[in-house]
Amino acid sequence: MNIHEYQAKELLKDFGVPVPEGAVAATPDEARAIAESLGGPVVVKAQVHAGGRGKAGGIKLAGDPDEAEKVASEILGMRLVTAQSGAEGKLVRKVLVERATQIERELYAAVVLDRTRECLTVMASPEGGMEIEEVARTHPERIFTTHVLPGAQLWPFQGRGLMLACGLDARTAARAAAVLKSMVALAWEKEATLVEVNPLVVDSSGQLVALDAKMNFDDSALFRHPEIAALADPEEADPLEREAAAMGLNYVRLGGNVGTMVNGAGLAMATMDVIKMAGAEPANFLDVGGGASEEMITKGFEIILSDPNVKAILINIFGGILRCDVLARGVVAAAGRLEVSLPMVVRLEGTNVEEGRRILAESGLKFDVAASMAEAAAKIARLVGGK
Ligand code: GDP
Ligand code: MN
């Protein structure tokens, strides 16, 4: 689960990390009032669950309350299209108004759950402000890392080592190490999978300030942290994923153009793999459940068809709990009722499979029945112009 920058900064503050003074506003009037109470120049920042806001015009400096009101009215209500937002962008509903910081130096700092090493990895780079993926591509030697075993703290020598490597003087490095230590403590205590501060700034008086903050939490651990779960913003979820969740479907939107409908999560994941191996890209993960009733299949079609990227649909169903003939009738009825015009490849296996395939073949609908998963993937890849 992701949270907003202003929420992440509250958490950092609770763990002793210095953040700029500020407050969140939903209207230009509120932004003005915050700027008045802060006094002096402020920065107005779009609050959306996507990074890269600065380059996209979602972050603006304002010299006085008049200007803060003006830039807030420009940012609020805009659809921010950033490198991480997807083409449709993110509607800005809130802005964070903060006292502007005089930046001396911008660093990158992050704590990430390292699933391979089974520990936390702490990363720091002198290339702050830039996207870390870009630094990793162009200057991998400018990223320094250290590891923290489960439950352990980040020792001061580890944090200082990273920050000295980033080129800070000894005194500033010790302050920055304290920030890293707090970030690690936060990650353990709240079961975060990512605590990123980019940039971590050295200001004109040599103090460390977390100028930006991004956090991600382990969904499976949220039941232990109701205060974190309460920070969820359902408005930020993908609209299709929200709709699917309301229908009781296990749906995750992906970037490709092959819509998929599968019964069972394991089979659904295997289906993603074979599509990729055939040279095409899945548009979604969709598990319609082991039972896969006609009603669930209809809902599944509705969600898949709402994604304009989908060019063809792969239906991969194993008739176990429900027999294949029953499933095939469900698929035919749902596709017929919704007048699905996209090409569909169906792979059906299990009890009464012959009867199921016959029902599909004789339905008069555009089903291409595949005998195996590999064949289904090859057919779908051909349909969307893959390999
Ligand atoms: P992001 O683009 O979504 O990562 O948003 P950030 O909060 O990281 O802001 C992007 C950039 O805006 C930062 O790297 C800074 O260079 C600049 N910025 C943000 N806040 C301030 C501020 O208070 N003062 C100054 N001078 N620059 C700021
Ligand atoms: Mn940033």
Coordinates of C-alpha atoms and ligand atoms in Angstrom, one line a residue:
M1 CA 0.0 0.0 0.0
N2 CA 1.3 3.5 -1.0
I3 CA 0.6 6.6 1.0
H4 CA 0.9 10.3 0.2
E5 CA 4.0 12.5 0.7
Y6 CA 2.3 14.5 3.5
Q7 CA 1.4 11.3 5.4
A8 CA 4.9 9.8 4.9
K9 CA 6.4 13.1 6.3
E10 CA 4.2 12.8 9.4
L11 CA 5.6 9.4 10.0
L12 CA 9.2 10.5 9.4
K13 CA 8.6 13.3 11.9
D14 CA 7.3 10.8 14.5
F15 CA 10.6 8.9 14.1
G16 CA 12.7 12.0 14.6
V17 CA 13.5 12.9 11.0
P18 CA 13.4 16.6 10.3
V19 CA 10.9 17.6 7.6
P20 CA 9.9 21.1 6.4
E21 CA 7.1 22.7 8.3
G22 CA 3.8 22.7 6.4
A23 CA 0.2 21.4 6.1
V24 CA -2.1 19.9 3.5
A25 CA -4.8 21.9 1.6
A26 CA -7.7 20.9 -0.5
T27 CA -8.6 24.5 -1.8
P28 CA -6.6 27.6 -2.9
D29 CA -8.0 29.4 0.1
E30 CA -6.6 26.8 2.5
A31 CA -3.3 27.0 0.7
R32 CA -3.2 30.7 1.2
A33 CA -4.0 30.4 4.9
I34 CA -1.2 27.9 5.4
A35 CA 1.3 30.2 3.5
E36 CA 0.2 33.1 5.7
S37 CA 0.8 31.2 8.9
L38 CA 4.2 29.9 7.7
G39 CA 5.3 33.4 6.5
G40 CA 8.0 33.7 3.7
P41 CA 8.4 31.7 0.6
V42 CA 6.6 28.3 0.3
V43 CA 6.6 25.4 -2.0
V44 CA 3.2 24.0 -3.2
K45 CA 3.3 20.3 -4.0
A46 CA 0.7 18.1 -5.7
Q47 CA -0.3 15.1 -3.5
V48 CA -0.6 12.0 -5.8
H49 CA 0.7 8.5 -5.6
A50 CA 3.2 9.0 -8.4
G51 CA 6.8 10.3 -8.4
G52 CA 8.3 12.7 -10.9
R53 CA 5.9 15.5 -10.0
G54 CA 8.5 18.2 -10.2
K55 CA 9.2 17.7 -13.9
A56 CA 5.5 17.4 -14.7
G57 CA 4.6 20.8 -13.2
G58 CA 3.1 19.5 -9.9
I59 CA 5.6 21.4 -7.7
K60 CA 5.9 25.2 -7.6
L61 CA 7.6 27.7 -5.4
A62 CA 5.6 30.7 -4.2
G63 CA 7.1 33.9 -2.8
D64 CA 4.0 35.0 -0.7
P65 CA 0.4 34.0 0.2
D66 CA -1.0 35.6 -3.0
E67 CA 1.2 33.5 -5.2
A68 CA 0.6 30.4 -3.0
E69 CA -3.1 30.8 -3.6
K70 CA -2.5 31.2 -7.3
V71 CA -0.2 28.2 -7.9
A72 CA -2.5 26.1 -5.7
S73 CA -5.4 26.9 -7.9
E74 CA -3.3 25.9 -10.9
I75 CA -2.2 22.6 -9.4
L76 CA -5.4 21.5 -7.7
G77 CA -7.7 19.8 -10.1
M78 CA -5.0 19.2 -12.7
R79 CA -4.4 15.8 -14.2
L80 CA -0.8 15.3 -13.5
V81 CA 0.9 13.1 -16.1
T82 CA 4.3 12.0 -14.6
A83 CA 6.9 9.4 -15.5
Q84 CA 5.1 7.1 -13.0
S85 CA 1.4 8.0 -13.4
G86 CA 0.4 6.2 -16.6
A87 CA -0.9 8.1 -19.6
E88 CA -4.2 9.1 -18.1
G89 CA -2.4 10.9 -15.3
K90 CA -3.5 11.5 -11.7
L91 CA -6.2 14.0 -10.6
V92 CA -4.7 16.3 -7.9
R93 CA -7.1 16.7 -5.0
K94 CA -4.7 18.0 -2.4
V95 CA -1.5 20.0 -2.2
L96 CA 1.1 20.1 0.5
V97 CA 2.1 23.7 1.4
E98 CA 5.5 23.9 3.0
R99 CA 8.1 26.4 4.1
A100 CA 10.6 26.5 1.2
T101 CA 14.0 25.0 1.9
Q102 CA 17.3 26.6 0.9
I103 CA 19.0 23.6 -0.8
E104 CA 22.8 23.2 -0.4
R105 CA 22.9 19.6 -1.5
E106 CA 20.5 16.9 -2.6
L107 CA 21.1 13.3 -1.7
Y108 CA 19.2 10.1 -2.3
A109 CA 18.3 7.8 0.7
A110 CA 16.2 4.7 0.8
V111 CA 15.5 1.6 2.8
V112 CA 14.0 -1.3 0.8
L113 CA 12.9 -4.7 1.7
D114 CA 15.4 -7.0 0.0
R115 CA 13.6 -10.2 -0.7
T116 CA 16.6 -12.0 -2.2
R117 CA 18.9 -11.3 0.8
E118 CA 16.1 -11.5 3.3
C119 CA 17.0 -8.3 5.0
L120 CA 16.7 -4.5 4.6
T121 CA 19.0 -2.8 2.1
V122 CA 19.9 0.8 2.8
M123 CA 20.8 2.8 -0.2
A124 CA 22.4 6.3 -0.5
S125 CA 23.6 8.3 -3.4
P126 CA 25.0 11.8 -3.9
E127 CA 22.8 12.0 -7.0
G128 CA 19.7 13.2 -5.1
G129 CA 16.6 14.6 -6.9
M130 CA 17.2 12.4 -9.9
E131 CA 15.2 9.1 -10.4
I132 CA 17.3 6.4 -8.8
E133 CA 16.6 4.1 -11.8
E134 CA 18.3 6.7 -14.0
V135 CA 21.3 6.8 -11.6
A136 CA 21.5 3.0 -11.6
R137 CA 21.6 3.0 -15.4
T138 CA 24.1 5.8 -15.9
H139 CA 26.2 5.9 -12.7
P140 CA 25.8 2.6 -10.8
E141 CA 29.1 3.3 -9.0
R142 CA 27.4 6.4 -7.4
I143 CA 24.9 4.2 -5.4
F144 CA 26.2 2.9 -2.1
T145 CA 24.5 0.2 -0.1
T146 CA 24.6 -1.6 3.2
H147 CA 22.4 -4.3 4.8
V148 CA 20.5 -4.6 8.0
L149 CA 19.5 -8.1 9.3
P150 CA 15.9 -8.7 10.5
G151 CA 15.1 -6.7 13.6
A152 CA 18.6 -5.1 13.9
Q153 CA 19.2 -1.4 13.8
L154 CA 21.4 0.5 11.3
W155 CA 24.7 1.0 13.3
P156 CA 26.1 4.5 13.2
F157 CA 29.3 3.4 11.5
Q158 CA 27.2 1.9 8.6
G159 CA 25.2 5.1 8.1
R160 CA 28.3 7.3 8.4
G161 CA 30.1 5.0 5.9
L162 CA 27.4 5.5 3.3
M163 CA 27.2 9.2 3.8
L164 CA 31.0 9.7 3.8
A165 CA 31.0 7.8 0.5
C166 CA 28.4 10.3 -0.7
G167 CA 31.0 13.1 0.0
L168 CA 29.5 14.6 3.2
D169 CA 31.9 16.0 5.8
A170 CA 32.1 14.0 9.1
R171 CA 29.7 16.2 11.1
T172 CA 27.0 16.2 8.4
A173 CA 27.5 12.5 7.7
A174 CA 26.8 11.8 11.3
R175 CA 23.5 13.8 11.1
A176 CA 22.6 12.0 7.9
A177 CA 23.4 8.6 9.5
A178 CA 20.9 9.4 12.2
V179 CA 18.2 10.0 9.5
L180 CA 19.0 6.7 7.9
K181 CA 18.8 4.9 11.3
S182 CA 15.4 6.4 11.9
M183 CA 14.3 5.3 8.4
V184 CA 15.4 1.7 9.2
A185 CA 13.5 1.8 12.6
L186 CA 10.4 3.0 10.8
A187 CA 10.6 0.3 8.1
W188 CA 10.9 -2.4 10.8
E189 CA 8.2 -1.1 13.1
K190 CA 5.6 -0.3 10.4
E191 CA 6.6 -3.2 8.1
A192 CA 7.3 -0.9 5.2
T193 CA 8.7 -2.4 2.0
L194 CA 10.1 1.0 0.9
V195 CA 11.0 4.2 2.8
E196 CA 12.5 6.6 0.2
V197 CA 13.6 10.1 0.8
N198 CA 14.6 11.7 -2.5
P199 CA 16.0 14.3 -2.1
L200 CA 17.4 14.2 1.4
V201 CA 18.7 17.7 1.6
V202 CA 21.5 19.5 3.3
D203 CA 20.1 23.0 3.8
S204 CA 22.0 26.3 3.9
S205 CA 22.7 26.0 7.6
G206 CA 24.1 22.4 7.3
Q207 CA 20.9 20.7 8.7
L208 CA 19.4 17.6 7.2
V209 CA 15.8 17.8 5.9
A210 CA 13.7 15.1 4.2
L211 CA 12.3 17.2 1.3
D212 CA 10.3 14.4 -0.3
A213 CA 9.1 11.0 1.0
K214 CA 7.7 7.9 -0.5
M215 CA 6.6 4.8 1.4
N216 CA 5.1 1.5 0.6
F217 CA 3.8 -1.0 3.2
D218 CA 3.3 -4.7 3.1
D219 CA -0.4 -5.3 2.5
S220 CA -0.3 -8.6 4.3
A221 CA 1.0 -6.9 7.5
L222 CA -1.5 -4.1 7.5
F223 CA -3.8 -5.8 10.0
R224 CA -1.0 -5.3 12.6
H225 CA -0.9 -1.5 11.8
P226 CA -4.4 -0.1 11.7
E227 CA -2.9 3.5 11.9
I228 CA -1.1 2.8 8.6
A229 CA -4.2 1.1 7.0
A230 CA -6.2 4.2 7.8
L231 CA -3.9 6.2 5.5
A232 CA -5.1 4.4 2.4
D233 CA -6.5 6.7 -0.3
P234 CA -9.0 4.7 -2.4
E235 CA -9.2 7.5 -4.9
E236 CA -5.6 6.8 -5.9
A237 CA -6.3 3.2 -7.0
D238 CA -6.6 2.3 -10.7
P239 CA -10.4 2.9 -11.4
L240 CA -10.6 -0.5 -13.1
E241 CA -9.0 -2.3 -10.1
R242 CA -11.4 -0.5 -7.8
E243 CA -14.4 -1.6 -9.9
A244 CA -13.1 -5.2 -10.1
A245 CA -12.6 -5.2 -6.3
A246 CA -16.2 -4.1 -5.8
M247 CA -17.3 -7.0 -8.0
G248 CA -15.2 -9.4 -5.9
L249 CA -12.7 -10.1 -8.6
N250 CA -9.0 -10.6 -8.1
Y251 CA -7.8 -8.2 -10.9
V252 CA -4.5 -6.4 -11.4
R253 CA -4.0 -4.1 -14.4
L254 CA -0.8 -4.5 -16.3
G255 CA 0.7 -2.7 -19.3
G256 CA 0.1 -5.0 -22.2
N257 CA -2.7 -5.7 -24.7
V258 CA -3.7 -9.4 -24.0
G259 CA -6.7 -9.5 -21.7
T260 CA -6.6 -12.7 -19.6
M261 CA -9.3 -14.6 -17.7
V262 CA -8.2 -17.5 -15.7
N263 CA -9.7 -19.6 -12.8
G264 CA -7.2 -19.9 -10.0
A265 CA -4.4 -17.6 -9.0
G266 CA -1.6 -20.1 -9.7
L267 CA -2.9 -20.8 -13.2
A268 CA -3.3 -17.1 -13.8
M269 CA 0.3 -16.5 -12.9
A270 CA 1.5 -19.3 -15.1
T271 CA -0.7 -17.8 -17.9
M272 CA 1.2 -14.4 -17.5
D273 CA 4.4 -16.3 -18.0
V274 CA 3.5 -18.2 -21.1
I275 CA 2.1 -15.0 -22.7
K276 CA 5.4 -13.3 -22.1
M277 CA 7.4 -16.3 -23.3
A278 CA 5.4 -16.2 -26.5
G279 CA 6.5 -12.6 -27.0
A280 CA 3.3 -10.8 -26.0
E281 CA 2.3 -8.7 -23.0
P282 CA -0.6 -9.4 -20.6
A283 CA -3.0 -6.5 -20.1
N284 CA -4.1 -7.9 -16.7
F285 CA -4.0 -10.6 -14.1
L286 CA -7.5 -11.9 -13.5
D287 CA -8.5 -14.8 -11.3
V288 CA -12.3 -15.4 -11.6
G289 CA -12.0 -18.0 -8.8
G290 CA -12.0 -21.7 -8.6
G291 CA -15.8 -21.9 -9.1
A292 CA -15.9 -19.5 -12.0
S293 CA -19.7 -19.2 -12.3
E294 CA -21.3 -17.6 -15.4
E295 CA -21.8 -14.5 -13.3
M296 CA -18.1 -14.2 -12.4
I297 CA -17.1 -14.8 -16.1
T298 CA -19.5 -12.1 -17.2
K299 CA -18.0 -9.7 -14.7
G300 CA -14.6 -10.7 -15.8
F301 CA -15.4 -9.9 -19.4
E302 CA -16.9 -6.5 -18.4
I303 CA -13.7 -5.5 -16.6
I304 CA -11.4 -6.8 -19.4
L305 CA -13.5 -5.0 -22.1
S306 CA -13.3 -1.7 -20.1
D307 CA -9.5 -1.6 -20.7
P308 CA -9.1 0.2 -24.0
N309 CA -5.6 -1.4 -24.5
V310 CA -7.0 -4.9 -24.8
K311 CA -6.7 -6.3 -28.4
A312 CA -7.4 -10.0 -27.8
I313 CA -8.5 -12.2 -24.9
L314 CA -7.0 -15.4 -23.6
I315 CA -9.3 -17.5 -21.5
N316 CA -7.5 -20.3 -19.7
I317 CA -9.8 -22.5 -17.6
F318 CA -9.3 -25.7 -15.8
G319 CA -12.6 -27.5 -15.2
G320 CA -12.2 -29.1 -11.8
I321 CA -14.7 -28.0 -9.2
L322 CA -17.0 -27.0 -12.1
R323 CA -17.1 -29.3 -15.2
C324 CA -15.8 -27.9 -18.5
D325 CA -19.1 -28.2 -20.2
V326 CA -20.7 -26.0 -17.6
L327 CA -17.9 -23.5 -17.8
A328 CA -18.0 -23.4 -21.6
R329 CA -21.8 -22.7 -21.5
G330 CA -21.0 -19.9 -19.0
V331 CA -18.3 -18.4 -21.3
V332 CA -20.5 -18.6 -24.4
A333 CA -23.5 -17.0 -22.6
A334 CA -21.4 -14.2 -21.1
A335 CA -19.5 -13.5 -24.4
G336 CA -22.8 -13.6 -26.3
R337 CA -24.7 -11.4 -23.9
L338 CA -21.9 -8.8 -23.9
E339 CA -21.4 -9.1 -27.7
V340 CA -17.6 -9.5 -27.3
S341 CA -16.1 -8.6 -30.7
L342 CA -12.4 -9.1 -29.8
P343 CA -10.7 -12.3 -30.9
M344 CA -10.7 -14.9 -28.1
V345 CA -8.4 -17.9 -27.6
V346 CA -9.7 -20.5 -25.2
R347 CA -7.7 -23.2 -23.5
L348 CA -10.0 -25.6 -21.7
E349 CA -8.8 -28.6 -19.7
G350 CA -10.3 -31.0 -17.2
T351 CA -13.5 -33.0 -16.6
N352 CA -15.8 -33.2 -19.7
V353 CA -13.3 -31.3 -21.8
E354 CA -14.4 -32.7 -25.1
E355 CA -18.0 -31.6 -24.5
G356 CA -16.8 -28.2 -23.4
R357 CA -14.7 -27.7 -26.6
R358 CA -17.7 -28.8 -28.7
I359 CA -19.9 -26.2 -27.0
L360 CA -17.3 -23.4 -27.7
A361 CA -16.8 -24.5 -31.3
E362 CA -20.5 -24.7 -32.1
S363 CA -21.4 -21.4 -30.4
G364 CA -21.0 -19.3 -33.5
L365 CA -18.8 -16.9 -31.5
K366 CA -15.2 -16.1 -32.4
F367 CA -13.5 -18.6 -30.1
D368 CA -10.2 -20.2 -31.2
V369 CA -9.9 -23.3 -29.1
A370 CA -6.3 -24.2 -28.2
A371 CA -5.2 -27.7 -27.2
S372 CA -2.5 -26.6 -24.7
M373 CA -1.3 -23.5 -22.8
A374 CA 1.7 -23.1 -25.1
E375 CA -0.5 -23.2 -28.2
A376 CA -2.9 -20.7 -26.7
A377 CA -0.1 -18.3 -25.9
A378 CA 1.4 -18.7 -29.4
K379 CA -2.0 -18.0 -31.0
I380 CA -2.7 -15.0 -28.9
A381 CA 0.8 -13.6 -29.6
R382 CA 0.1 -14.0 -33.3
L383 CA -3.2 -12.2 -32.9
V384 CA -1.7 -9.1 -31.3
G385 CA 1.3 -9.1 -33.6
G386 CA 3.9 -10.5 -31.2
K387 CA 6.5 -13.1 -32.2
Ligands
GDP1 P1 9.1 14.6 -7.2 O1 9.5 15.3 -8.4 O2 7.8 14.0 -7.2 O3 10.2 13.6 -6.8 O4 9.0 15.7 -6.0 P2 10.1 16.3 -5.0 O5 9.4 16.6 -3.7 O6 11.3 15.4 -4.9 O7 10.5 17.7 -5.6 C1 11.2 17.7 -6.9 C2 12.3 18.8 -6.8 O8 11.7 20.0 -6.5 C3 13.3 18.6 -5.7 O9 14.4 17.7 -6.1 C4 13.9 19.9 -5.5 O10 14.9 20.2 -6.4 C5 12.7 20.8 -5.8 N1 12.1 21.3 -4.5 C6 11.1 20.7 -3.8 N2 10.9 21.4 -2.6 C7 11.8 22.4 -2.6 C8 12.1 23.5 -1.7 O11 11.5 23.7 -0.6 N3 13.0 24.4 -2.1 C9 13.7 24.3 -3.3 N4 14.6 25.2 -3.6 N5 13.4 23.3 -4.1 C10 12.5 22.4 -3.8
MN2 MN 11.3 13.2 -5.1

